[in-house]
PDB file of C-alpha atoms in Angstrom:
ATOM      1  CA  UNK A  48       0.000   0.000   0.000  1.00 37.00           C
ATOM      2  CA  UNK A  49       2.377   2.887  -1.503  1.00 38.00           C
ATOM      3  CA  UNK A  50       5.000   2.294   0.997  1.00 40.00           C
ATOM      4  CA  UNK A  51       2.848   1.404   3.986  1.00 31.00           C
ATOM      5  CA  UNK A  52       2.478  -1.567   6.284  1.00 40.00           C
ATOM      6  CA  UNK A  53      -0.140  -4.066   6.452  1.00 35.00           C
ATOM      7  CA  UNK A  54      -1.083  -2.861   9.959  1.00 36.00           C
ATOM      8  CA  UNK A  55      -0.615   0.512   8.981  1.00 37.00           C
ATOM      9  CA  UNK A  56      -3.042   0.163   6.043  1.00 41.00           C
ATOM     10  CA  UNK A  57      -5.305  -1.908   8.504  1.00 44.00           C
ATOM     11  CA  UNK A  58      -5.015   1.556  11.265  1.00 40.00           C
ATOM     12  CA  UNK A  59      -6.119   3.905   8.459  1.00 38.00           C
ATOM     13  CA  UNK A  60      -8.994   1.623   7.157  1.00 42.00           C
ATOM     14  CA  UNK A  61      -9.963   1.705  10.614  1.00 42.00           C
ATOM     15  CA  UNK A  62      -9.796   5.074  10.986  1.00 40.00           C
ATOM     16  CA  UNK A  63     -11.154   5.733   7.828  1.00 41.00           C
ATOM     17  CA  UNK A  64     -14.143   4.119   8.480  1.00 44.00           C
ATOM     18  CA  UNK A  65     -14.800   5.401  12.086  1.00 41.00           C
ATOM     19  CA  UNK A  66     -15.094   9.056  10.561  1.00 41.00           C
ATOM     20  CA  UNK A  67     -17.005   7.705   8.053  1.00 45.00           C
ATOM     21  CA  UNK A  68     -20.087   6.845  11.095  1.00 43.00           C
ATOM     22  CA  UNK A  69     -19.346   9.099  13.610  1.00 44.00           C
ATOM     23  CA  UNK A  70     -21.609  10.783  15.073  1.00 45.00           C
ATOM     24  CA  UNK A  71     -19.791  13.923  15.328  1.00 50.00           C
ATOM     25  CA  UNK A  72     -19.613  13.823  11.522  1.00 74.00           C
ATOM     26  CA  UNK A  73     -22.973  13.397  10.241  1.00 86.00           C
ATOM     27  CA  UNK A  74     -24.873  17.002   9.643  1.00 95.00           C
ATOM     28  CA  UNK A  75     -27.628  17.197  12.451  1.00 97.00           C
ATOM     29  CA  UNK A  76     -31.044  18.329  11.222  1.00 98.00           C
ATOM     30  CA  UNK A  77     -34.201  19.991  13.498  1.00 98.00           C
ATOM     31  CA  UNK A  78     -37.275  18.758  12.237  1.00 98.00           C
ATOM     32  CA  UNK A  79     -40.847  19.368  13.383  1.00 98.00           C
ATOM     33  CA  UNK A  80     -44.007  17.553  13.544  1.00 96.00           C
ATOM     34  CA  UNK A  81     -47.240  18.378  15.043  1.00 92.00           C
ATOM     35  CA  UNK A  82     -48.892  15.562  17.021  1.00 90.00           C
ATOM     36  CA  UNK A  83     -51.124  13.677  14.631  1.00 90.00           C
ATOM     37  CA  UNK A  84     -50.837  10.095  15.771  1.00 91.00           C
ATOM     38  CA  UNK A  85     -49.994   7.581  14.663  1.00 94.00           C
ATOM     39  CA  UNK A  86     -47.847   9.415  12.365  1.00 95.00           C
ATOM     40  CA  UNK A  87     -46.752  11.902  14.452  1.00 96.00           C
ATOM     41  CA  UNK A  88     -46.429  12.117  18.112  1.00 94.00           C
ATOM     42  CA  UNK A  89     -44.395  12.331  21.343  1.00 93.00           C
ATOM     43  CA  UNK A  90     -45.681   9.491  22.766  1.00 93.00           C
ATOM     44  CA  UNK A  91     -45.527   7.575  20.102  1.00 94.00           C
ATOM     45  CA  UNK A  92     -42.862   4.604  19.210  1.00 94.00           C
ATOM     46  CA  UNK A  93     -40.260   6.301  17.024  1.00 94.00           C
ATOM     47  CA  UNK A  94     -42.202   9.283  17.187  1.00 96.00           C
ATOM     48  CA  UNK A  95     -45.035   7.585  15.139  1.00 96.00           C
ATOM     49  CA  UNK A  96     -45.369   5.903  11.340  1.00 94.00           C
ATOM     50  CA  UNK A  97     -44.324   8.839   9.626  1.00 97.00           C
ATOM     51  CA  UNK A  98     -41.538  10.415  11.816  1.00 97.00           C
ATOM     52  CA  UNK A  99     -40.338   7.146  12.089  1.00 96.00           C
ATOM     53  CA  UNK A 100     -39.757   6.828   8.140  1.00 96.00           C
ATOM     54  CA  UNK A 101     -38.405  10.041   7.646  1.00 97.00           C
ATOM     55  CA  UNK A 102     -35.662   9.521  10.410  1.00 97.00           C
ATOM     56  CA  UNK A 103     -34.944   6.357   8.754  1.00 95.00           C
ATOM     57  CA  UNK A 104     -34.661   7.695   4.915  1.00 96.00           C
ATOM     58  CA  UNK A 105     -32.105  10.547   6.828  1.00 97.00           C
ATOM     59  CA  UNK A 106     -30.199   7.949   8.552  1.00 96.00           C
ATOM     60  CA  UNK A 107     -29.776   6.256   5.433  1.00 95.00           C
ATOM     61  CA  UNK A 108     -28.823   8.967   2.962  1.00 96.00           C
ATOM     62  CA  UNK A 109     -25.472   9.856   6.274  1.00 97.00           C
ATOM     63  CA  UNK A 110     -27.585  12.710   8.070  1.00 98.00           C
ATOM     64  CA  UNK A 111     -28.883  12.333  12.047  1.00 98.00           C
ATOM     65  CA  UNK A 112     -31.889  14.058  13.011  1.00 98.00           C
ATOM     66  CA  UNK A 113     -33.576  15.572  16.462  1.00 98.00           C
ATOM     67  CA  UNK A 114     -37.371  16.091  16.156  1.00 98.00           C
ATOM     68  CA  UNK A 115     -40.074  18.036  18.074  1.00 97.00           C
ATOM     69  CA  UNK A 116     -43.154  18.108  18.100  1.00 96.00           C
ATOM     70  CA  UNK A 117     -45.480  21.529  18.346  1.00 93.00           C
ATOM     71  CA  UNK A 118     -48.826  22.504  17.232  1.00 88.00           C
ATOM     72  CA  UNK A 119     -48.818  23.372  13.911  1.00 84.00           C
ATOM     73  CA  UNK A 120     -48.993  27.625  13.210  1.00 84.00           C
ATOM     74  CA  UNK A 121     -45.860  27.437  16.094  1.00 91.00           C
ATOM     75  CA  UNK A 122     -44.440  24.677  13.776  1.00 92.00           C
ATOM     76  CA  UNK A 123     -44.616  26.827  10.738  1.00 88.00           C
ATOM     77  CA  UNK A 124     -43.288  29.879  12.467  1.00 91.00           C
ATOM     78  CA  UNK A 125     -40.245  28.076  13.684  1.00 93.00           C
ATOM     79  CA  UNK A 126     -39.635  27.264  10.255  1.00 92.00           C
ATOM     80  CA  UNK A 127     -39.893  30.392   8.991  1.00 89.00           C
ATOM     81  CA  UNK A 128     -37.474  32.054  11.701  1.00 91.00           C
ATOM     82  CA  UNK A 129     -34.647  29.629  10.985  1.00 92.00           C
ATOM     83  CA  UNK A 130     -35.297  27.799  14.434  1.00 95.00           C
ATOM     84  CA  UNK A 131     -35.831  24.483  12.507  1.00 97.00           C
ATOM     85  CA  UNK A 132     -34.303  22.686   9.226  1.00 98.00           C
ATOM     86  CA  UNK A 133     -37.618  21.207   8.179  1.00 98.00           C
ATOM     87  CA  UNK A 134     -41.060  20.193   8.882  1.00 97.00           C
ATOM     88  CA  UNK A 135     -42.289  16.471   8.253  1.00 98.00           C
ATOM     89  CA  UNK A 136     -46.177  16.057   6.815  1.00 95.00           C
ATOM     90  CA  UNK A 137     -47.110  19.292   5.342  1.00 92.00           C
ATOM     91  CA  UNK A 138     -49.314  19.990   2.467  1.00 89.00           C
ATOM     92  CA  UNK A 139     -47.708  21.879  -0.987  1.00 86.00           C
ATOM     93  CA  UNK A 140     -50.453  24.856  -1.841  1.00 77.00           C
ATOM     94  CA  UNK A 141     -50.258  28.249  -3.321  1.00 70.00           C
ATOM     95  CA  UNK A 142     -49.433  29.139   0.492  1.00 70.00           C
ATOM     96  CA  UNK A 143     -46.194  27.174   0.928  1.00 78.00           C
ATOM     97  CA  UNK A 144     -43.574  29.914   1.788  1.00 78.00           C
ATOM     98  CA  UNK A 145     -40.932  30.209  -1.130  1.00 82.00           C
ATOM     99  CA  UNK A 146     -38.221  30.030   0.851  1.00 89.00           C
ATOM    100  CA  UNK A 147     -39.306  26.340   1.604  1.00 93.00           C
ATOM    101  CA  UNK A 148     -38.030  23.698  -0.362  1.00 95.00           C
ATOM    102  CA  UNK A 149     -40.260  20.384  -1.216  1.00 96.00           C
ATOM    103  CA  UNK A 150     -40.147  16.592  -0.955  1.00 97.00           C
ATOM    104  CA  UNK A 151     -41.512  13.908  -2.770  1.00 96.00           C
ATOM    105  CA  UNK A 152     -44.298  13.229  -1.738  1.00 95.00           C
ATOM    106  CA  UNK A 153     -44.151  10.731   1.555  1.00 96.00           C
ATOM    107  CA  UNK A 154     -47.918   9.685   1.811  1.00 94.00           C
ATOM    108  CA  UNK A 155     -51.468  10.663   1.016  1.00 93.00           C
ATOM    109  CA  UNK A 156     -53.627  12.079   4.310  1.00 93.00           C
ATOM    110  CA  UNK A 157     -57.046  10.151   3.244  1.00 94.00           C
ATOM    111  CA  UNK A 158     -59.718  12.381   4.963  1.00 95.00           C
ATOM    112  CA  UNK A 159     -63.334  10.818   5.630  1.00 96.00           C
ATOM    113  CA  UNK A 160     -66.778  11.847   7.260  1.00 96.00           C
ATOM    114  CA  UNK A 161     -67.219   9.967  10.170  1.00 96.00           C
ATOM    115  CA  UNK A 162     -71.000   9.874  12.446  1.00 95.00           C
ATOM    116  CA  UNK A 163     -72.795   8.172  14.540  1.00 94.00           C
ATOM    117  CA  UNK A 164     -73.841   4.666  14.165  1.00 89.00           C
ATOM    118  CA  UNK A 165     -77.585   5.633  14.857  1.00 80.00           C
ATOM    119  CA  UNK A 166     -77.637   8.358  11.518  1.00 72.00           C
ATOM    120  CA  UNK A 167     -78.851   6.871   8.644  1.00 70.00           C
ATOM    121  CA  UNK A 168     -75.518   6.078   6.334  1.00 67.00           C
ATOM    122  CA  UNK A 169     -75.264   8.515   3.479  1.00 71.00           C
ATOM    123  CA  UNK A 170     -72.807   8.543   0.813  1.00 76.00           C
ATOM    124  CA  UNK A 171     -70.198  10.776   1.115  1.00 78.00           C
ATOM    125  CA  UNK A 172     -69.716  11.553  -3.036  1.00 80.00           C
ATOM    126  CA  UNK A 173     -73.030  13.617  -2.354  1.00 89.00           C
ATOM    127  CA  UNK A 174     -71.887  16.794   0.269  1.00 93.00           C
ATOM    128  CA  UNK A 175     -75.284  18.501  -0.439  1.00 93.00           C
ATOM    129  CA  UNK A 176     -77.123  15.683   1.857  1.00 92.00           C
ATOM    130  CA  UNK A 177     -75.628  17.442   4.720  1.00 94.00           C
ATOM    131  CA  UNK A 178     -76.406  20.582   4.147  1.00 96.00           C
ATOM    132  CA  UNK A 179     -77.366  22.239   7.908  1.00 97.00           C
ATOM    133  CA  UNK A 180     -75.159  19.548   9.739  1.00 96.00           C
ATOM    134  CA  UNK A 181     -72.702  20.531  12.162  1.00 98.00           C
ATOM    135  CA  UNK A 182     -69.070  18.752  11.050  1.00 98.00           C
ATOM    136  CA  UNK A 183     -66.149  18.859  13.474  1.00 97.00           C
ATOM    137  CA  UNK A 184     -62.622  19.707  12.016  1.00 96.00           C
ATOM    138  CA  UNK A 185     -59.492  20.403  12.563  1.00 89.00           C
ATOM    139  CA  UNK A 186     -58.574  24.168  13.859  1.00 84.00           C
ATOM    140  CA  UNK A 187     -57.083  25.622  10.778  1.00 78.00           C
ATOM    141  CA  UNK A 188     -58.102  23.128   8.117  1.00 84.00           C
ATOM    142  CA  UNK A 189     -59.057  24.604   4.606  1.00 82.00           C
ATOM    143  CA  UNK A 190     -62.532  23.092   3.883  1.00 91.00           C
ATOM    144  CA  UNK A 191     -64.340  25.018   1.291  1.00 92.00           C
ATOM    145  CA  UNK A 192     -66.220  22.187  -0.191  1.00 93.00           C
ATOM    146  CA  UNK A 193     -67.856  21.606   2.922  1.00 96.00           C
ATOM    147  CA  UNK A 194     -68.692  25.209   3.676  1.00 96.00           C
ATOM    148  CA  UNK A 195     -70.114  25.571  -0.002  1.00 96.00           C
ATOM    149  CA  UNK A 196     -72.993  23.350   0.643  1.00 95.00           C
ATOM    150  CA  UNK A 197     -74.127  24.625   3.950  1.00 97.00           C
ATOM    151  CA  UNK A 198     -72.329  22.735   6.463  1.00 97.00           C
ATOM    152  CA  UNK A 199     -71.752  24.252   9.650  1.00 98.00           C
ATOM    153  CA  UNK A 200     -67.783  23.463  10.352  1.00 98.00           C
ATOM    154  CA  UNK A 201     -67.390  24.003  13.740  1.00 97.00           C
ATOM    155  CA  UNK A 202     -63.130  23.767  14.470  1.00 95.00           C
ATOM    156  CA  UNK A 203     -61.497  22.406  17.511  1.00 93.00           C
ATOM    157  CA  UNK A 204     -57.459  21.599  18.368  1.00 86.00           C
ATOM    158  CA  UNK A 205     -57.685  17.943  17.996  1.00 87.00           C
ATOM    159  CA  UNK A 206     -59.474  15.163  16.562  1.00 91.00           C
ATOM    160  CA  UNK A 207     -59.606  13.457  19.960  1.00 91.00           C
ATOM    161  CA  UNK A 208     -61.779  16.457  20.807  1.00 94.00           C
ATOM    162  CA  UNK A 209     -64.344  16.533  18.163  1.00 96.00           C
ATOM    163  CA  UNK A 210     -64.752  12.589  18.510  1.00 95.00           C
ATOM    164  CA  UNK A 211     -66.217  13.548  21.802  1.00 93.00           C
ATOM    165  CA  UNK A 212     -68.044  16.114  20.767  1.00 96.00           C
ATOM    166  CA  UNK A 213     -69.321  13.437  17.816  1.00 96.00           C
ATOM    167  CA  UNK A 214     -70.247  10.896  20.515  1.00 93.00           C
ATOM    168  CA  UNK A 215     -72.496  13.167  22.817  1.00 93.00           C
ATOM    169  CA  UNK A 216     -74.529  14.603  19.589  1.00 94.00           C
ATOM    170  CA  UNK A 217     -72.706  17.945  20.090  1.00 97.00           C
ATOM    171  CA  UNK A 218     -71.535  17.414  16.102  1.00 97.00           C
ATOM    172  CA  UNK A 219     -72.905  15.526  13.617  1.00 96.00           C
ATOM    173  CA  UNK A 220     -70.240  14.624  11.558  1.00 97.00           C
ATOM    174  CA  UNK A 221     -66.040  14.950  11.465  1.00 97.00           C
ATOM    175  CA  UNK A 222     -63.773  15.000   9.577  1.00 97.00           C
ATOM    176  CA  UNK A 223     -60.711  13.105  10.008  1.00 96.00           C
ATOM    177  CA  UNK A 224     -58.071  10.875   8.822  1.00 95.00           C
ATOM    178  CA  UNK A 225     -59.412   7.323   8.534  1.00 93.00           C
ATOM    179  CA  UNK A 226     -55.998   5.997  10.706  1.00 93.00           C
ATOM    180  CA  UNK A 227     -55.733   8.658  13.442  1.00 92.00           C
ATOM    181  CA  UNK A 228     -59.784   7.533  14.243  1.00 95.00           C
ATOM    182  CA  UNK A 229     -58.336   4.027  14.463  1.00 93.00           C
ATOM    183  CA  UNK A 230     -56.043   5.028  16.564  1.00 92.00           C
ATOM    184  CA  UNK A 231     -58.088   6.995  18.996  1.00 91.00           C
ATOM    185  CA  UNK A 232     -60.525   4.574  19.250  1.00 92.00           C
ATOM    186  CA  UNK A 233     -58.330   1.187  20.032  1.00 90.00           C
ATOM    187  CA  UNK A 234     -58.664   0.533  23.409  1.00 82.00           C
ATOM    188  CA  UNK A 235     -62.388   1.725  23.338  1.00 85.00           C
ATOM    189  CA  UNK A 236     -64.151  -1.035  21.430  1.00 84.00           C
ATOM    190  CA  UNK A 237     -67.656   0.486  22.651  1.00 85.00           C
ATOM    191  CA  UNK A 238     -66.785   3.628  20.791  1.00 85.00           C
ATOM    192  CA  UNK A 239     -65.553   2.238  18.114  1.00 87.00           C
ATOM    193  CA  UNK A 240     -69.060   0.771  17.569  1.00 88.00           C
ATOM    194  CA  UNK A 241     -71.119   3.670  17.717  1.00 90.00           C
ATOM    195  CA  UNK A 242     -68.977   5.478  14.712  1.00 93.00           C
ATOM    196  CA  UNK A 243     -69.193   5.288  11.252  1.00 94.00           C
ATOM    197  CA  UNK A 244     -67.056   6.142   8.201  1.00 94.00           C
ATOM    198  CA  UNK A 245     -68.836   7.011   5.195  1.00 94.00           C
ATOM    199  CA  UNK A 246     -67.322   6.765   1.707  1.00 93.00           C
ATOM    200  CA  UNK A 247     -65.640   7.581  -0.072  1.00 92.00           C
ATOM    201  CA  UNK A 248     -62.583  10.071   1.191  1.00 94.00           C
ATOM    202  CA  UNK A 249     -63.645  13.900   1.008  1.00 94.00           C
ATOM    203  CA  UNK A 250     -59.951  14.796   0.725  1.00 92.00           C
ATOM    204  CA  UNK A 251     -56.886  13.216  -0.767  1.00 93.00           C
ATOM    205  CA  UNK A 252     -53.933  15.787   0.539  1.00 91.00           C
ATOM    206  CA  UNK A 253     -50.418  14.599  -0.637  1.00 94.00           C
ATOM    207  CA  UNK A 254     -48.052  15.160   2.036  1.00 95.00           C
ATOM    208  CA  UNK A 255     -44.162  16.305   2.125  1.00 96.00           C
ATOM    209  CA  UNK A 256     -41.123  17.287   3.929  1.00 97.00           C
ATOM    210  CA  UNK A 257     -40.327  20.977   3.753  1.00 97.00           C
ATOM    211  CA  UNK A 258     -36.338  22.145   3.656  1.00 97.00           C
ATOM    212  CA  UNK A 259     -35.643  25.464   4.579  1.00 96.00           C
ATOM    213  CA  UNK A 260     -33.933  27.158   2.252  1.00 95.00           C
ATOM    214  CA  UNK A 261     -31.591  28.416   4.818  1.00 94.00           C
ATOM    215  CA  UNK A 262     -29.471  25.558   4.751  1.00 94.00           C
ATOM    216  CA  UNK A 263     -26.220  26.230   3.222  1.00 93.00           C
ATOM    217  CA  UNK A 264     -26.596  22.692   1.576  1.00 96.00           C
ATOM    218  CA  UNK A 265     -30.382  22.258   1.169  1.00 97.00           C
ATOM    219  CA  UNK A 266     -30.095  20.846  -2.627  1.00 98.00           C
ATOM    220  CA  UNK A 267     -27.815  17.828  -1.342  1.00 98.00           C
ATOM    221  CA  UNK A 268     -29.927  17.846   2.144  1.00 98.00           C
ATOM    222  CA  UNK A 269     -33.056  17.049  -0.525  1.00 98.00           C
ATOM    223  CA  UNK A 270     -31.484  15.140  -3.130  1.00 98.00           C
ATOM    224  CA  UNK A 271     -30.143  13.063  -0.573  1.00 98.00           C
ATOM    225  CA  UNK A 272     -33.591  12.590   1.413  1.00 98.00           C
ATOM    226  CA  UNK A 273     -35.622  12.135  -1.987  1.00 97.00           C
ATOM    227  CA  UNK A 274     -33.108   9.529  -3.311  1.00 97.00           C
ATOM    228  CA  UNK A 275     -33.151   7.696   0.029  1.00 96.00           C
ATOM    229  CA  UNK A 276     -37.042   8.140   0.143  1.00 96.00           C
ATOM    230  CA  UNK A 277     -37.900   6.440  -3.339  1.00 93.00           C
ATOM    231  CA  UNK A 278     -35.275   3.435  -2.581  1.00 91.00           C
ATOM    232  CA  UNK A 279     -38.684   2.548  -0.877  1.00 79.00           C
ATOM    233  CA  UNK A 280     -37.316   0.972   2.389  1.00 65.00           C
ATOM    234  CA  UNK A 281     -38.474   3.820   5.038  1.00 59.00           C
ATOM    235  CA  UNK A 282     -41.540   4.663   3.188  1.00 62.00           C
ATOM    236  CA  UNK A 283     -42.764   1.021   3.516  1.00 60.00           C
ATOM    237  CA  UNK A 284     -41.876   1.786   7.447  1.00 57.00           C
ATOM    238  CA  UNK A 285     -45.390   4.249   7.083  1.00 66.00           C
ATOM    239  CA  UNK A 286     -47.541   1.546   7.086  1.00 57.00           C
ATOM    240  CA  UNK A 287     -46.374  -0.751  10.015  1.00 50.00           C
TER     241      UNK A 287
END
């Protein structure tokens, strides 16, 4: 080896390689998530499904990664301010800041009408049947086909909340990711049996990573991500 020993070479491979995974090394991004489970959560293994995949498609492209978890405006003003690197599960609109950079796309958020077991089952493809009924969403969620036919969308911080309000005939519909209802509703089967979901999905929102463009490196940061991401191995992560 140009003049070297074999336990010379060995040291240097060894050496070589150490830098290669240490810790020290890697480029540490600050994500966000706002608690959406079971994608997204503190309490959640891994953080939930989706945190989970995203940490692993870093991981895998040589990048670690600390995550919090915050409501979502404080999420987006973090962002903005250069507090955090990037923001896991957000929608792309005419809204998404410039200075954000965007995924692929990670996963679809599904979004049903969910009611009471005792109202008679309507289809979902026809909005105008619920014209006068209260619906439950999310505080800050964008719903104007619902608002267009006379629903009366009545906002609260959580899901968990409005699947209360749902259950004591405060609402008469939600709104609400088919999976997160799952979730809520596990370890109450009795609830679970009074609910419905009616189909088919209102919404079909794409969902991404944003990159702050404040990165010194943000093209390689995505390209890195993105190429990790389509390999497939941490988006199939999503679904377990």
């Amino acid at each position: 080896m140009m003049g070297f020993g074999r336990r010379s070479g060995e040291a240097i491979l060894a050496m070589s390689l150490a830098l290669l995974v240490a810790p020290s090394e890697a480029q540490v991004l600050r994500l966000l998530a706002t608690e959406w489970p079971p994608y997204c959560g503190e309490a959640l293994p891994g953080g939930g499904r989706l945190v989970r995949s995203v940490r692993t498609a870093f991981r895998q492209a040589g990048y670690q990664t600390e995550v919090r978890v915050m409501p979502w405006k404080r999420a987006l003003a973090s962002l903005a301010s250069g507090e955090a690197d990037g923001l896991i599960g957000a929608e792309q609109s005419s809204s998404t800041p410039a200075a954000m950079a965007v995924s692929v796309e990670l996963m679809q958020d599904r979004e049903y009408l969910f009611s009471r077991q005792t109202e008679r089952a309507a289809s979902a493809a026809r909005l105008e049947v619920f014209r006068g009924k209260r619906v439950g969403v999310m505080r800050g969620s964008v719903v104007p086909e619902l608002r267009a036919v006379g629903m009366l969308v009545e906002e609260a911080n959580n899901d968990e909340a409005n699947l209360r309000k749902l259950q004591l005939g405060r609402l008469d519909l939600m709104l609400a990711n088919a999976d997160e209802v799952e979730h809520l509703v596990a370890n109450e089967p009795a609830l679970a049996q009074r609910i419905q979901r009616l189909e088919p999905p209102i919404y079909r929102n794409p969902l991404y990573l944003l990159l702050s463009r404040r990165l010194s490196n943000w093209p390689k940061v995505m390209s890195d991500f993105n190429a990790a991401w389509e390999r497939g191995e941490a988006m199939r992560t999503i679904e377990k």
